[in-house]
XYZ file of C-alpha atoms in Angstrom:
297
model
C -2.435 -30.187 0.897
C -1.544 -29.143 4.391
C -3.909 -29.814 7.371
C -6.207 -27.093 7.945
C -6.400 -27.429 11.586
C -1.841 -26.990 11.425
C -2.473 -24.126 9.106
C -4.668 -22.257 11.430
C -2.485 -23.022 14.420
C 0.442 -21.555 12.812
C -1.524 -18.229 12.329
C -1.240 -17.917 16.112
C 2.427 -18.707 16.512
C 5.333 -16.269 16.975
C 7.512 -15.104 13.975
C 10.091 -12.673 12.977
C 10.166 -11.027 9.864
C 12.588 -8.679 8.089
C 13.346 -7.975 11.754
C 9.780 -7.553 13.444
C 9.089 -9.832 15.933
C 5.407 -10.456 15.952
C 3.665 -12.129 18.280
C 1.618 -14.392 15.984
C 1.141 -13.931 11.604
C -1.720 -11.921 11.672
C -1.679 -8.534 10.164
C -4.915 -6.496 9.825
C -4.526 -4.799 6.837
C -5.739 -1.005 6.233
C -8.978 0.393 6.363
C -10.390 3.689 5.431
C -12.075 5.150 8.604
C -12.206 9.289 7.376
C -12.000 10.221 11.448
C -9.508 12.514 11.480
C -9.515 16.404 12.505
C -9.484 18.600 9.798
C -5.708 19.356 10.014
C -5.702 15.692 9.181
C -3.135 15.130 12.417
C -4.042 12.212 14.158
C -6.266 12.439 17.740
C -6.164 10.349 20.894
C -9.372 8.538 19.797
C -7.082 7.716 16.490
C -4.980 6.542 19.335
C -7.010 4.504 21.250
C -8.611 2.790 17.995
C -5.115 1.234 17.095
C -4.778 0.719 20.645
C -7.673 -1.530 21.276
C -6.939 -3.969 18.086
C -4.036 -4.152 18.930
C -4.530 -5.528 22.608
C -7.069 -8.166 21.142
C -3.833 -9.613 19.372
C -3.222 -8.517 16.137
C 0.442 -9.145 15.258
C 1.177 -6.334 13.525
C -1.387 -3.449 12.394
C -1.246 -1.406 9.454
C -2.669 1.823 9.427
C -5.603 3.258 7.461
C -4.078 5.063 4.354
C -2.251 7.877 4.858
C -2.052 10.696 2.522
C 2.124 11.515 2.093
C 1.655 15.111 0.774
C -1.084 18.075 1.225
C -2.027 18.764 -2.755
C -2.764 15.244 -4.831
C -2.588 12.509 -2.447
C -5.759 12.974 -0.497
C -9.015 11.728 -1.911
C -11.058 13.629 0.748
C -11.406 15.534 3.981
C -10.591 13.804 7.193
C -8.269 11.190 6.638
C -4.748 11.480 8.354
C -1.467 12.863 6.563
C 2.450 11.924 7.371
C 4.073 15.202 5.981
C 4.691 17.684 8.841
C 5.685 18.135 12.225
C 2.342 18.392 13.818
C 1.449 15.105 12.003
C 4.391 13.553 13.089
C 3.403 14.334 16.912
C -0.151 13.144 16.263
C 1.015 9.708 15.414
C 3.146 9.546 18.099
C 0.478 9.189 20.526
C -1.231 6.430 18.238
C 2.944 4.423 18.220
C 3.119 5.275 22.351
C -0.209 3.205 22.941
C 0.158 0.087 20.184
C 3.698 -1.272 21.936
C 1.975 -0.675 25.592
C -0.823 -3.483 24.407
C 1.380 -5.725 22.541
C 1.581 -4.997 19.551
C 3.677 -3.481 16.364
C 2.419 -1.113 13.963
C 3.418 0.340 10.448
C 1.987 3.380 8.519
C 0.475 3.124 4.902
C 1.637 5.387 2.655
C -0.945 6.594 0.596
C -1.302 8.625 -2.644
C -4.605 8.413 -4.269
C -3.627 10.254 -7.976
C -6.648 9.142 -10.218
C -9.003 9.590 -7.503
C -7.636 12.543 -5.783
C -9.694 15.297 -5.303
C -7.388 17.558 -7.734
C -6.197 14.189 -9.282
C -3.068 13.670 -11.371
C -1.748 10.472 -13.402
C 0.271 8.800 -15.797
C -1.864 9.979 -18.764
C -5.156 12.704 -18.825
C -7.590 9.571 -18.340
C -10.275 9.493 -15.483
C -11.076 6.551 -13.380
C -14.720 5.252 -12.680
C -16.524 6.059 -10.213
C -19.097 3.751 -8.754
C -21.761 3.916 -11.110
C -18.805 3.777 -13.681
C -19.195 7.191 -15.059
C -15.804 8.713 -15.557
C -14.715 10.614 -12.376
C -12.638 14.552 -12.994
C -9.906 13.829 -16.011
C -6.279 13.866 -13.729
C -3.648 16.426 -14.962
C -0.752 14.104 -16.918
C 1.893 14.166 -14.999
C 5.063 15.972 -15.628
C 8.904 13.896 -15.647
C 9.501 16.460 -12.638
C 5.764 15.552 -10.937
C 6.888 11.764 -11.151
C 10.303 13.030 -9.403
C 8.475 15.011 -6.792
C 6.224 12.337 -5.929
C 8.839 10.082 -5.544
C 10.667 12.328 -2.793
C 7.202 12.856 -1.169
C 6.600 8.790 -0.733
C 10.590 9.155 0.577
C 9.580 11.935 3.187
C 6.360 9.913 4.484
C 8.374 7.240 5.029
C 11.020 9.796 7.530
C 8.218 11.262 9.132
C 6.858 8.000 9.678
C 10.482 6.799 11.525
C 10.243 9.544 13.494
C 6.959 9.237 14.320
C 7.940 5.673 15.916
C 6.128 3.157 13.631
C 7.660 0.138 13.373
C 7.814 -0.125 9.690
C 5.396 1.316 6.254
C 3.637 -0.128 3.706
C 3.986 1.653 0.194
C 0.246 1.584 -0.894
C 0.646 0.324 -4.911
C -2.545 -1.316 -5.062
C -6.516 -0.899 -6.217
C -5.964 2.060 -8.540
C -3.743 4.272 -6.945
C -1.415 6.538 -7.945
C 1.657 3.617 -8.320
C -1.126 1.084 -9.717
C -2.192 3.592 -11.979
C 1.236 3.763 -13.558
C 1.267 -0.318 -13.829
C -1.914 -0.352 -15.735
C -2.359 0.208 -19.479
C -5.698 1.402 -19.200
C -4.757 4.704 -17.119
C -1.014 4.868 -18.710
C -0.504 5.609 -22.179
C 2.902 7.424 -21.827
C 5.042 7.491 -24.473
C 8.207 8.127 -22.984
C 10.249 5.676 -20.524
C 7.557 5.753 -17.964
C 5.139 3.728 -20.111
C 4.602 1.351 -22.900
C 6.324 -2.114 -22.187
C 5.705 -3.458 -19.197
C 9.062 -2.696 -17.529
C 8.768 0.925 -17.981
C 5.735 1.074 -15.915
C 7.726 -0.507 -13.551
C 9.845 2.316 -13.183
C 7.830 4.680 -11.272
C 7.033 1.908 -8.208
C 10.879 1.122 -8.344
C 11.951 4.580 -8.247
C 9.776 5.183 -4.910
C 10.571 1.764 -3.363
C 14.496 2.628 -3.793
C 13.597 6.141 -2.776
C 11.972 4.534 0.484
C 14.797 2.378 1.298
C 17.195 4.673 1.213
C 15.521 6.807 2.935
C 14.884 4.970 6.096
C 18.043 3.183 6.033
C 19.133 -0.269 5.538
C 17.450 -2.021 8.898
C 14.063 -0.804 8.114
C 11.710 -2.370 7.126
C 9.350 -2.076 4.253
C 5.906 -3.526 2.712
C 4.345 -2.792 -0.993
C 0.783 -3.926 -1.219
C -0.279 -4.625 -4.896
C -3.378 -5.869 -6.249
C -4.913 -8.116 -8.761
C -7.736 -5.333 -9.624
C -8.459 -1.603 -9.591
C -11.281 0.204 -7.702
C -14.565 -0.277 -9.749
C -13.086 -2.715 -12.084
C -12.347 -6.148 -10.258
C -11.688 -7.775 -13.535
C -8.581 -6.063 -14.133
C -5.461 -8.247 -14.462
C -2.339 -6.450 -14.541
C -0.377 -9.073 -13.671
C -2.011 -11.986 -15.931
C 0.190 -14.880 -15.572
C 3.078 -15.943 -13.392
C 5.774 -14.347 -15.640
C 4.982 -10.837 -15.306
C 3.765 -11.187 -11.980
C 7.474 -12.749 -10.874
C 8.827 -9.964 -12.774
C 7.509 -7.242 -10.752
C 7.900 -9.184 -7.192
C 11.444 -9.814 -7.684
C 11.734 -6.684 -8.723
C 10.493 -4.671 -6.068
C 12.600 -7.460 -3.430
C 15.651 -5.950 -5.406
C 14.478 -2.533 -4.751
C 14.392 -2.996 -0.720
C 11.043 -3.773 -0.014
C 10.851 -6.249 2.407
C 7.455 -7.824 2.778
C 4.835 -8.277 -0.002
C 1.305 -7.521 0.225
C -0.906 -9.299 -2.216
C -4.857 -8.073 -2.347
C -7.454 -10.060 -4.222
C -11.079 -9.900 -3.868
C -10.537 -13.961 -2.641
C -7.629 -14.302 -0.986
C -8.567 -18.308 -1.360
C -8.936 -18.378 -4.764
C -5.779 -19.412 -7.651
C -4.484 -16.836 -9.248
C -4.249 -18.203 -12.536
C -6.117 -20.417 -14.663
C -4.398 -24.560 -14.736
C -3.140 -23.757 -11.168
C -4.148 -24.510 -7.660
C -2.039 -21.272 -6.092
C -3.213 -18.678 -4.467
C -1.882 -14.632 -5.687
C 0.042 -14.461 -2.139
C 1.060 -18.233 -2.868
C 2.308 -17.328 -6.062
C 4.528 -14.087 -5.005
C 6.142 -15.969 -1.913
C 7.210 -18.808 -4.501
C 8.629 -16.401 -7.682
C 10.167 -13.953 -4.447
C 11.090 -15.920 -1.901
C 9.662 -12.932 0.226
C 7.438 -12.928 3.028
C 3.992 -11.998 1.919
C 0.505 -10.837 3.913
C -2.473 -12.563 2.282
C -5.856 -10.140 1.840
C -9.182 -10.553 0.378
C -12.381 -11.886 1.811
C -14.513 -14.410 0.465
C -17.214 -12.943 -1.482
């Protein structure tokens, strides 16, 4: 086992990776804050939020989620959107003050589906809400919705470019719209987007190749996944190290970049007979770089 004391230290040291040069490994992950202005286009106290964490050292900051399209993505009022012009301005003024403190910064790219407020999905099933009573039954999604959304997650990612982040995270994690398509439970196509576990691969393929070639080779890009869905922390959808090496490599041979692994322990293995971690685990079956998340609870 490594020294704790050397693996703390190395937190704080410099690194570069898939071309960022951050200042030490620590990433603060997203987190919901619901402050934005109705048009849902980022504000200078947005701004000076990012601003301030990221002159107490952070390495690199990821946004809160941000909804990639005005109609299914959002789950409520007041969280910000990377769609349109005026959005596109509105973040500037968040990337102009991050770089001026020290920092880097990357937007989430965020589609809710299940939980949206006019939700869609792979099948007509509704998530939980939290007293686990089913939330409004999504619309099944279409072959040409699953096409659409995969051009909107490609025209976030532009706007974000333009918008001068430094890279995005595609959000396929805790029952999301690309999550949702991963788990069994909520997808019960029968046609090549479900079944077997490759074909509900497809869909977060399809956007993470989308992504990639949309922002170019030198870009780069995240995918956070998780061990468990939003009311349901049991959920497995990746239950041993064979299917979860599947998907990581996977998604490395798509273009994403950097993997993102959430757990409600970050500490704790990931599978029974084995002392690794989940992020352990992915940055040994992908050789990738991977961002650890999860508190203790």
């Amino acid at each position: 086992m490594p020294d704790t004391a050397d693996t703390v230290s190395a937190l704080f040291q410099p690194v570069t990776i898939a071309g960022l040069a951050m200042r030490n490994r620590i990433v603060m992950a997203p987190m919901t804050r619901r402050k934005a202005p109705d048009d849902r286009v980022p504000d200078d106290a947005i701004a000076r939020y990012y601003a301030r964490r990221a002159k107490h050292n952070v390495g690199l900051i990821l946004t809160e989620g941000t909804h990639i399209e005005p109609e299914h993505a959002p789950d409520s009022e007041n969280v910000p959107g990377i769609w349109n012009d005026a959005q596109i301005n509105g973040w500037r003024t968040v990337t102009d003050k991050v770089p001026d403190a020290g920092g880097l910064i990357g937007c989430q790219l965020w589609h809710t589906g299940r939980i949206a407020m006019r939700p869609i999905g792979p099948s007509a099933i509704p998530a939980l809400d939290r007293n686990s009573d089913p939330r409004t039954t999504p619309r099944a999604m279409t072959e040409g919705d699953i096409l659409e959304l995969v051009e909107h997650f490609a025209h976030a990612a532009t706007c974000a470019q333009k918008a001068g982040f430094d890279t995005v995270e595609i959000h396929g994690a805790h029952g999301y719209i690309l999550h949702s398509f991963m788990d069994p439970d909520a997808n019960q196509r029968t046609d090549d987007f479900g079944g077997s576990f490759d074909n509900r691969m497809r869909v977060p393929l399809l956007v993470s190749r989308a992504v990639r070639n949309a922002v170019g080779d030198d870009y780069p890009i995240l995918y956070r996944f998780s061990q468990f869905r939003l009311q349901d922390h049991g959920e497995l959808p990746y239950p041993d190290p064979d299917h979860l090496g599947r998907f990581c490599t996977a998604l490395r041979d798509a273009g994403v970049d950097v993997l993102h692994a959430s757990v409600r322990d970050m500490t704790e293995p990931a599978f029974v007979g084995s002392d690794t971690t989940l992020a352990g685990w992915t940055r040994k079956l992908s050789g990738a770089p991977t961002v650890a998340v999860g508190g203790a609870t």
